[in-house]
PDB file of C-alpha atoms in Angstrom:
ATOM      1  CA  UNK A 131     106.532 128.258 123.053  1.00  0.00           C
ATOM      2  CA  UNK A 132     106.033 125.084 124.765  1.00  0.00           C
ATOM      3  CA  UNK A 133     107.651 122.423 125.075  1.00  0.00           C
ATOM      4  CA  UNK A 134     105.566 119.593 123.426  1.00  0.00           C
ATOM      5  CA  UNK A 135     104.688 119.042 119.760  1.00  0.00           C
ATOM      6  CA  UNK A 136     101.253 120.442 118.254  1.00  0.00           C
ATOM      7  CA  UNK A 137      99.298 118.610 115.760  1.00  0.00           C
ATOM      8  CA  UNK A 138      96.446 120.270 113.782  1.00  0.00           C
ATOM      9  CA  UNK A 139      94.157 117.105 112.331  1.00  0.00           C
ATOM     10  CA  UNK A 140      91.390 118.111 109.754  1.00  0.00           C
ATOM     11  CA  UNK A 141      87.978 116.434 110.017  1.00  0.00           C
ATOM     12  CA  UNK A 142      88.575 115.086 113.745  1.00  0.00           C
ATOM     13  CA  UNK A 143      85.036 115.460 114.717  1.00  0.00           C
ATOM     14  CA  UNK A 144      84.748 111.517 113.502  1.00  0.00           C
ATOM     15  CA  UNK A 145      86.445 108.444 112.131  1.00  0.00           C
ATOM     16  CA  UNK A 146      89.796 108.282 111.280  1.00  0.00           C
ATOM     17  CA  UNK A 147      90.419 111.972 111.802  1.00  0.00           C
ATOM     18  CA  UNK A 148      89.197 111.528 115.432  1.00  0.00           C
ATOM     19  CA  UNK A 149      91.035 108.074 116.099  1.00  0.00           C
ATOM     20  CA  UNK A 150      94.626 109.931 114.592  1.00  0.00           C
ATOM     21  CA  UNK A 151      93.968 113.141 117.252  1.00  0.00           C
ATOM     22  CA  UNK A 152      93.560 110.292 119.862  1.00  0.00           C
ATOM     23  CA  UNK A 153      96.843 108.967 118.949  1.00  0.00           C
ATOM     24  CA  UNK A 154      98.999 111.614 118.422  1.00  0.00           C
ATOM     25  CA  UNK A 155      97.578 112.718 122.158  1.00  0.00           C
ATOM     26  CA  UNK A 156      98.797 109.458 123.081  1.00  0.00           C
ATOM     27  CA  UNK A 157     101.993 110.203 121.872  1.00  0.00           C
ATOM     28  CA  UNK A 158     101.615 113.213 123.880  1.00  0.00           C
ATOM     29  CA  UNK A 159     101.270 116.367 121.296  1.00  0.00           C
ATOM     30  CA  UNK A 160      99.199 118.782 121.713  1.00  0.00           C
ATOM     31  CA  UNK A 161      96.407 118.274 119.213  1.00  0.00           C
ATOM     32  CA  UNK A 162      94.148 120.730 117.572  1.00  0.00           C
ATOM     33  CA  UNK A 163      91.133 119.633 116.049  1.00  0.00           C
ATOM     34  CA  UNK A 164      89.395 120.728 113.163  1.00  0.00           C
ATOM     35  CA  UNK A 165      86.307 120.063 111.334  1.00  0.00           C
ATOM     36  CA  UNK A 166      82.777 121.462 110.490  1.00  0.00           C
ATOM     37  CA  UNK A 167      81.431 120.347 114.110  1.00  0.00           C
ATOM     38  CA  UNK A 168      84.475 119.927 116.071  1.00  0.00           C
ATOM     39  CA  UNK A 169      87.384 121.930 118.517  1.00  0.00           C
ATOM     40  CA  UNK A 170      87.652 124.518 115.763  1.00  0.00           C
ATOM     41  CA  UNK A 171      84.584 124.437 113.177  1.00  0.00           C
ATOM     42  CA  UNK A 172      84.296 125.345 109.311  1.00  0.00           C
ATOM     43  CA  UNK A 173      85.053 124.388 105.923  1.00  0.00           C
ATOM     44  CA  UNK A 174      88.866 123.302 104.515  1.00  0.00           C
ATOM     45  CA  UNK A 175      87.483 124.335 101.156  1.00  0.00           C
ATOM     46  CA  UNK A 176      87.795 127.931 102.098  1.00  0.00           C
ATOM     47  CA  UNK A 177      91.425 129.359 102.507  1.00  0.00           C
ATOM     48  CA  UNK A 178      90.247 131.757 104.844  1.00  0.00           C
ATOM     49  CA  UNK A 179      88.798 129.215 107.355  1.00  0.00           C
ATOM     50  CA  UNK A 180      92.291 127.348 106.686  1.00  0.00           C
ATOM     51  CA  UNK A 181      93.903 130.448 107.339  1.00  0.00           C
ATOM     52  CA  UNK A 182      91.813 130.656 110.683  1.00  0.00           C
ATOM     53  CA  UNK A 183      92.987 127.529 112.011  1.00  0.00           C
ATOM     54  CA  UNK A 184      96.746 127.614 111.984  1.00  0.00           C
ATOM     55  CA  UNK A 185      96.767 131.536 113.182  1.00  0.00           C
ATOM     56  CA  UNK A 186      94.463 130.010 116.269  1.00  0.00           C
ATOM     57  CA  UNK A 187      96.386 127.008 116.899  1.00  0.00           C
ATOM     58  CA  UNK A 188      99.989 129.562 116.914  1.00  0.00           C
ATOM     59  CA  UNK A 189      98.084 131.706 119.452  1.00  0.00           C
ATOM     60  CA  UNK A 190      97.035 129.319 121.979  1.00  0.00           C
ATOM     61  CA  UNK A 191     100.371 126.988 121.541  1.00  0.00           C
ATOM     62  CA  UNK A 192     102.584 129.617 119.505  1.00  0.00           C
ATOM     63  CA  UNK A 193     103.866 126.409 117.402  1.00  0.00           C
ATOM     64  CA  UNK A 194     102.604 123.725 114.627  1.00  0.00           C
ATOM     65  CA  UNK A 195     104.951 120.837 114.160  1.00  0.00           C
ATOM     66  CA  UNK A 196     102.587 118.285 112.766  1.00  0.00           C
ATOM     67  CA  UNK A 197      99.700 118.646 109.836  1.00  0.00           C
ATOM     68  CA  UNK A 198      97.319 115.786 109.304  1.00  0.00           C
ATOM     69  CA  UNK A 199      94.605 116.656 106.176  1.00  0.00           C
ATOM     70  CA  UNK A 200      92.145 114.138 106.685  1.00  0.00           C
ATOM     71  CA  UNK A 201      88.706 116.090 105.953  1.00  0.00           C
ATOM     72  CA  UNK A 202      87.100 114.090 102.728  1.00  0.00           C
ATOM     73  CA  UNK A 203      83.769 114.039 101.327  1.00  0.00           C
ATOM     74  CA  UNK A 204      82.217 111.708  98.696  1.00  0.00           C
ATOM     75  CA  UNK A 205      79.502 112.469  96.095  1.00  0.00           C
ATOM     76  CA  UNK A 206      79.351 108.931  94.251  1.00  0.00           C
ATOM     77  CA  UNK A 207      77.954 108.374  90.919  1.00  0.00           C
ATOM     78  CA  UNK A 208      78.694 107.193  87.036  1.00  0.00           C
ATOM     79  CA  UNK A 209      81.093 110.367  85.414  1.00  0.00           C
ATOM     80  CA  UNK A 210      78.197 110.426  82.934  1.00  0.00           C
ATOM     81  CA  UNK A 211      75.658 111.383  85.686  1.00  0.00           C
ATOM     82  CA  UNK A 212      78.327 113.577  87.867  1.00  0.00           C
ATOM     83  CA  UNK A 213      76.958 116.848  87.873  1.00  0.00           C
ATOM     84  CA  UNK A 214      79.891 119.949  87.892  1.00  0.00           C
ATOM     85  CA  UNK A 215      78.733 120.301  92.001  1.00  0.00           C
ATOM     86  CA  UNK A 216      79.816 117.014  92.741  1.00  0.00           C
ATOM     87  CA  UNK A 217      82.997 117.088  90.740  1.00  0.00           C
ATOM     88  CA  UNK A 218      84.212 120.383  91.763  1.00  0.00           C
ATOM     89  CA  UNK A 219      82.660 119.768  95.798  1.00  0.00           C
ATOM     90  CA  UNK A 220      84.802 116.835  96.253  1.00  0.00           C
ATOM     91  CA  UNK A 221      88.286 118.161  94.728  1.00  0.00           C
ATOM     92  CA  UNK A 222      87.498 121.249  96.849  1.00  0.00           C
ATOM     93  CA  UNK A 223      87.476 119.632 100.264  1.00  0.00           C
ATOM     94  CA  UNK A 224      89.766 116.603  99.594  1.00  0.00           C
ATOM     95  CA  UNK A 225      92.516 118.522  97.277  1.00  0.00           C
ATOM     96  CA  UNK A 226      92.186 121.980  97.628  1.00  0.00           C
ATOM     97  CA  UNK A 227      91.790 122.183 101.340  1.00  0.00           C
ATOM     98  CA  UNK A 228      94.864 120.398 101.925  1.00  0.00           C
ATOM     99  CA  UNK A 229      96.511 122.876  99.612  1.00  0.00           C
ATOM    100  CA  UNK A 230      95.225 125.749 101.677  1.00  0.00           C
ATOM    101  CA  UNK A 231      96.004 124.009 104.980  1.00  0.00           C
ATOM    102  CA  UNK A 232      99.598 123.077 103.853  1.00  0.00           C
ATOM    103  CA  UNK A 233     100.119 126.893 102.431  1.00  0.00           C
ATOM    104  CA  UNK A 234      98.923 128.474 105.328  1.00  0.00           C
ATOM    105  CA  UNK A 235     101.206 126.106 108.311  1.00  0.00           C
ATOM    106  CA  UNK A 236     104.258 125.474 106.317  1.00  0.00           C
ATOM    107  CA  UNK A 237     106.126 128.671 107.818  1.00  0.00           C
ATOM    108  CA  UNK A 238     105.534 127.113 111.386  1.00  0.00           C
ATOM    109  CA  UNK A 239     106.186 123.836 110.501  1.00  0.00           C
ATOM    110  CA  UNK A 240     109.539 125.099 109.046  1.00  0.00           C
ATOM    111  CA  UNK A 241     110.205 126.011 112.345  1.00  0.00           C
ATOM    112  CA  UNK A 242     109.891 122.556 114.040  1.00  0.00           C
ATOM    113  CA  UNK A 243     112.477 120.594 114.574  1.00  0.00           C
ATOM    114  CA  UNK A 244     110.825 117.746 113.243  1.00  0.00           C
ATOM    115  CA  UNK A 245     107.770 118.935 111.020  1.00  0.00           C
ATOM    116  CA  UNK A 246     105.425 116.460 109.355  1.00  0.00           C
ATOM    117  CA  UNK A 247     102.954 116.461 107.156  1.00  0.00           C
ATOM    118  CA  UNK A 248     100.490 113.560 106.845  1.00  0.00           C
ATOM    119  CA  UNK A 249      98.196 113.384 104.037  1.00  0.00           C
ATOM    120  CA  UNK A 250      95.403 110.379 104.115  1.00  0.00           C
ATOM    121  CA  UNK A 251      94.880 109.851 100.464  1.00  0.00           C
ATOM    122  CA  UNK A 252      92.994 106.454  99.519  1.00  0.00           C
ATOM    123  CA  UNK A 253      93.650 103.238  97.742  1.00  0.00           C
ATOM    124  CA  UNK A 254      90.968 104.980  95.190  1.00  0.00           C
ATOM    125  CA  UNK A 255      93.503 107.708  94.317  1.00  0.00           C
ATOM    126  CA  UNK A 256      96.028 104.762  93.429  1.00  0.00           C
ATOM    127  CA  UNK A 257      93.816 102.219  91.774  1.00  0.00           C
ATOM    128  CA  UNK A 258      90.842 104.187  91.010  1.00  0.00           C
ATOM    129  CA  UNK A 259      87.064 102.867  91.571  1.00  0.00           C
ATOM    130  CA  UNK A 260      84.112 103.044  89.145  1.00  0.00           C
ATOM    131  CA  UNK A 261      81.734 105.699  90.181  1.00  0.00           C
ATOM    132  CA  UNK A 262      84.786 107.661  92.438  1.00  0.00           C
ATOM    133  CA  UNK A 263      85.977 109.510  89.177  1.00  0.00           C
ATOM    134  CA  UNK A 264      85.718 112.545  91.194  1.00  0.00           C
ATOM    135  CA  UNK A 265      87.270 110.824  94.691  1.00  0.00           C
ATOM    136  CA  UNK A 266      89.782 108.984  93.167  1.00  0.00           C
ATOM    137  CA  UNK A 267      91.016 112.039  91.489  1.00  0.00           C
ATOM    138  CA  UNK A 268      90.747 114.417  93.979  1.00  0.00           C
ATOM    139  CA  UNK A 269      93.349 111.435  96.250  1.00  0.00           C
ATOM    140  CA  UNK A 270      95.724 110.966  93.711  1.00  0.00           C
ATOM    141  CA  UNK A 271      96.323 114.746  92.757  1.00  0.00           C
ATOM    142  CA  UNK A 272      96.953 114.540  96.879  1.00  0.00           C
ATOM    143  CA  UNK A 273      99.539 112.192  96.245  1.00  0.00           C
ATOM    144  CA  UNK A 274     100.826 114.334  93.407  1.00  0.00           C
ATOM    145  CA  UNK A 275     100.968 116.889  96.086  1.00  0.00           C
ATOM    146  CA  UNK A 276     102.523 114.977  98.470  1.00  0.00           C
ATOM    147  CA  UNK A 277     105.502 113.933  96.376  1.00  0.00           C
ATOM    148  CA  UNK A 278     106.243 117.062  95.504  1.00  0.00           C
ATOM    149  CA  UNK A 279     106.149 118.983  98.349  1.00  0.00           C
ATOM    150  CA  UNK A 280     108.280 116.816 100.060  1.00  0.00           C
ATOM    151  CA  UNK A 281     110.989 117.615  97.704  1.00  0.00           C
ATOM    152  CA  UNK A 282     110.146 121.173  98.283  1.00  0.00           C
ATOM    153  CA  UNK A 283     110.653 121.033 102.132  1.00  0.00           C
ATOM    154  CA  UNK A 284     112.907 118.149 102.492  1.00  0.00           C
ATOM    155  CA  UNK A 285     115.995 120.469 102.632  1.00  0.00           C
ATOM    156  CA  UNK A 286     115.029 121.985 106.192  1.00  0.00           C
ATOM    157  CA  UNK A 287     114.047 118.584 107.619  1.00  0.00           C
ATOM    158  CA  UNK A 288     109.964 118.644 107.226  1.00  0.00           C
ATOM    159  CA  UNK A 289     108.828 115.361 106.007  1.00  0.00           C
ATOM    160  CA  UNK A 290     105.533 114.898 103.918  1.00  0.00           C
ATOM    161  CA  UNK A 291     103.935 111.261 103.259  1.00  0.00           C
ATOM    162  CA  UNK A 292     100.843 109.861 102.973  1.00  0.00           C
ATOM    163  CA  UNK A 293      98.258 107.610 103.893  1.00  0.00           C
ATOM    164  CA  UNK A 294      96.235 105.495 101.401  1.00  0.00           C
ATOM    165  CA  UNK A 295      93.169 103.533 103.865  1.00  0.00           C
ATOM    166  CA  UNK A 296      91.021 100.977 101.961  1.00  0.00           C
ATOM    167  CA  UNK A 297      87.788  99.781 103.435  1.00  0.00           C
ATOM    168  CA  UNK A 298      87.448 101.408 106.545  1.00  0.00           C
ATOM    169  CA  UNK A 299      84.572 101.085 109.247  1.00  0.00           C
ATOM    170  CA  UNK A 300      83.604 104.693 109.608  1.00  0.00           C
ATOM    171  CA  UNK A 301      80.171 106.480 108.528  1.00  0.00           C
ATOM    172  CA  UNK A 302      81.504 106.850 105.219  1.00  0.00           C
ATOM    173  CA  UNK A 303      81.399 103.172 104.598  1.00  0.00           C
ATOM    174  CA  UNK A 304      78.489 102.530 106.304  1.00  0.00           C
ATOM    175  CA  UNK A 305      76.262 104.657 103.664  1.00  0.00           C
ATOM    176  CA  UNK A 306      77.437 102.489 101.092  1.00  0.00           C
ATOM    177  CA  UNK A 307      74.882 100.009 100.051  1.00  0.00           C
ATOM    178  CA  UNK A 308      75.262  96.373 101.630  1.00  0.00           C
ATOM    179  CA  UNK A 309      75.776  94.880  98.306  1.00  0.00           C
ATOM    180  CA  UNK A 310      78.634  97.114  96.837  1.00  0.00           C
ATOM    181  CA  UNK A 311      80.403  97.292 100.411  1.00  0.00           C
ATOM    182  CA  UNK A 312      80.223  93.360 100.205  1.00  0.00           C
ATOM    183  CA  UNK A 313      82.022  93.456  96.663  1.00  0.00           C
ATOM    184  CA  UNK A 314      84.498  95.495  97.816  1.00  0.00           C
ATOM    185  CA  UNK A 315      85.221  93.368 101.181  1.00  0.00           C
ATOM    186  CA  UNK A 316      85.766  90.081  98.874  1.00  0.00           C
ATOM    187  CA  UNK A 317      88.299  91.427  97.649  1.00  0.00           C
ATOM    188  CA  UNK A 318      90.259  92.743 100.459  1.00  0.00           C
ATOM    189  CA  UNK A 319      93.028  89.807 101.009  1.00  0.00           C
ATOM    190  CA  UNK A 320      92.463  89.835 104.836  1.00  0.00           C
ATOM    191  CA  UNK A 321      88.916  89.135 104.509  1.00  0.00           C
ATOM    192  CA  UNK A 322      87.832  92.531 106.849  1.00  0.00           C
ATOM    193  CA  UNK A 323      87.095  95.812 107.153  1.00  0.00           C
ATOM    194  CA  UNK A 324      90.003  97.893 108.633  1.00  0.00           C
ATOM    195  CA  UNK A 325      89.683 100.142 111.781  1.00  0.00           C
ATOM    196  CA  UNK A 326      90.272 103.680 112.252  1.00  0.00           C
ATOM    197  CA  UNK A 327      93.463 102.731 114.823  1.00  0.00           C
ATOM    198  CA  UNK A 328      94.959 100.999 112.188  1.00  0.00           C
ATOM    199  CA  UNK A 329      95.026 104.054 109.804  1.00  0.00           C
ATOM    200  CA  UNK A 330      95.439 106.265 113.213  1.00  0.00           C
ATOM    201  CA  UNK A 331      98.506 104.023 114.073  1.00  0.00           C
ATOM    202  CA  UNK A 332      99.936 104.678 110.551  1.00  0.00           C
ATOM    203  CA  UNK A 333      99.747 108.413 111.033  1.00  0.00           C
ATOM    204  CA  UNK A 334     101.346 108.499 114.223  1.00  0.00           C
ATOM    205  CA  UNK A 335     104.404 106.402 112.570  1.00  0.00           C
ATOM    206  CA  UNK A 336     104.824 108.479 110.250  1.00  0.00           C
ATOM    207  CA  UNK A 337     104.689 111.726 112.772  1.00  0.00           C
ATOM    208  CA  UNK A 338     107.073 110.211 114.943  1.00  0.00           C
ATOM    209  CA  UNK A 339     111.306 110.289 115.247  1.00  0.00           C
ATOM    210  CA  UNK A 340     111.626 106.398 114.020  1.00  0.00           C
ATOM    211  CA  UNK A 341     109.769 107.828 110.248  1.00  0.00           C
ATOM    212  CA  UNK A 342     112.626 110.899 110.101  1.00  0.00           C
ATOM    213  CA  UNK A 343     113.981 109.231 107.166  1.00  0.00           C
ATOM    214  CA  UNK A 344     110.792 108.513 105.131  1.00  0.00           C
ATOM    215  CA  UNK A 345     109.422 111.196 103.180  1.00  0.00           C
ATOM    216  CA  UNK A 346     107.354 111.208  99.525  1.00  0.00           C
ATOM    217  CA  UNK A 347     106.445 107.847 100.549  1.00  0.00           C
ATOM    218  CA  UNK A 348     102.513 106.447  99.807  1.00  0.00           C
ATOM    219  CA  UNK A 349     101.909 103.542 102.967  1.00  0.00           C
ATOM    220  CA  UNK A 350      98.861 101.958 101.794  1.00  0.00           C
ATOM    221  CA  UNK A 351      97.057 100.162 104.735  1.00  0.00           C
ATOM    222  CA  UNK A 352      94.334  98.353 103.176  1.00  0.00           C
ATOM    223  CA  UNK A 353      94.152  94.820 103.796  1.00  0.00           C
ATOM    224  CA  UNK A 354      96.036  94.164 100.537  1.00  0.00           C
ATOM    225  CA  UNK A 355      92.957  95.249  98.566  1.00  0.00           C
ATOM    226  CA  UNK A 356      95.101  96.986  96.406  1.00  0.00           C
ATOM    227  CA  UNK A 357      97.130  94.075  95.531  1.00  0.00           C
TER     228      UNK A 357
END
């Protein structure tokens, strides 16, 4: 076992995953990356792929001390035109692959000396947003999962938290019409989208020896459009 942290970040290929695996690197861990085009490809919404990735990241390191589930999808739409797909496609990826990842590393992160796991929820899963019925829930049963697990893990040290972005300049954002992502941006307090580093500089807070103490805890970074 070496000597340096691991971190295995889900859907790094892009966006915030990919600016949170460039800081924790800074902060010099050893970061896996995973994602359906990246370091270690597939699906989170299959236990088996989640499976997978923790047994490969033990081989090549032979340790996991830090878990970020970032992989999200969005299928947007009135409930009343959500089809069962796009309900039960979005709570797979966003909820239930966090569930798998966090069942399948927990024994190694019980190891670590200081095991983390960072969850990026969304200010949707707090607030909620029309037409994110299925988003919004699928983030705040991952704060319901956050809470609780920390209370589950806290006795051997392992802290669990989350991250709640807002309007973030990634592809995600950029599919959304101009009109709607204008609407949304009026109402963000600091008049701008945030960046990927911001949420990425959250992350590696909460991942590092100063956030030993916080656990259970929701940061939202968002501008204040949850205010």
């Amino acid at each position: 076992m070496g000597d340096k942290r691991v971190a295995l970040v889900t859907g790094a290929s892009r966006g915030i995953g990919a600016a949170c695996a460039a800081e924790l690197t800074r902060q010099n861990l050893d970061v896996v990356g995973c994602s359906r085009s990246g370091e270690l490809q597939g699906d989170c919404s299959d236990p088996e792929v989640c499976k997978s990735w923790v047994a490969q990241t033990i081989e090549r390191y032979g340790r996991l001390d830090v878990l970020v589930n970032n992989a999200g999808v969005t299928r947007d739409t009135l409930l009343m035109r959500m089809t069962d797909e796009q309900f039960d496609e979005v709570l797979r990826v966003n909820l239930y692959g966090a569930f798998y990842l966090c069942r399948a590393a927990l024994k190694y992160i019980l190891k670590s000396p200081a095991g983390r796991i960072i969850n990026i929820a969304s200010v949707s899963g707090l607030a909620g947003n029309a037409g994110q019925c299925n988003y919004a829930a699928s983030k705040a049963g991952l704060v319901g999962l956050t809470k609780s697990l920390s209370k589950e893990v806290g006795k051997r040290g392992v802290t669990v938290n989350a991250v709640a972005p807002g309007w973030i300049a990634t592809d995600m954002t950029e599919a959304v019409p101009e009109e709607a992502a204008t609407r949304v941006l009026e109402r963000v307090t600091l008049e701008r989208a945030g960046k990927p580093e911001e949420i990425a500089a959250a992350v590696g807070f909460l991942a590092s020896e100063q956030a030993s103490y916080i656990t259970g805890q929701v940061l939202s970074v968002d501008g204040g459009l949850a205010l």
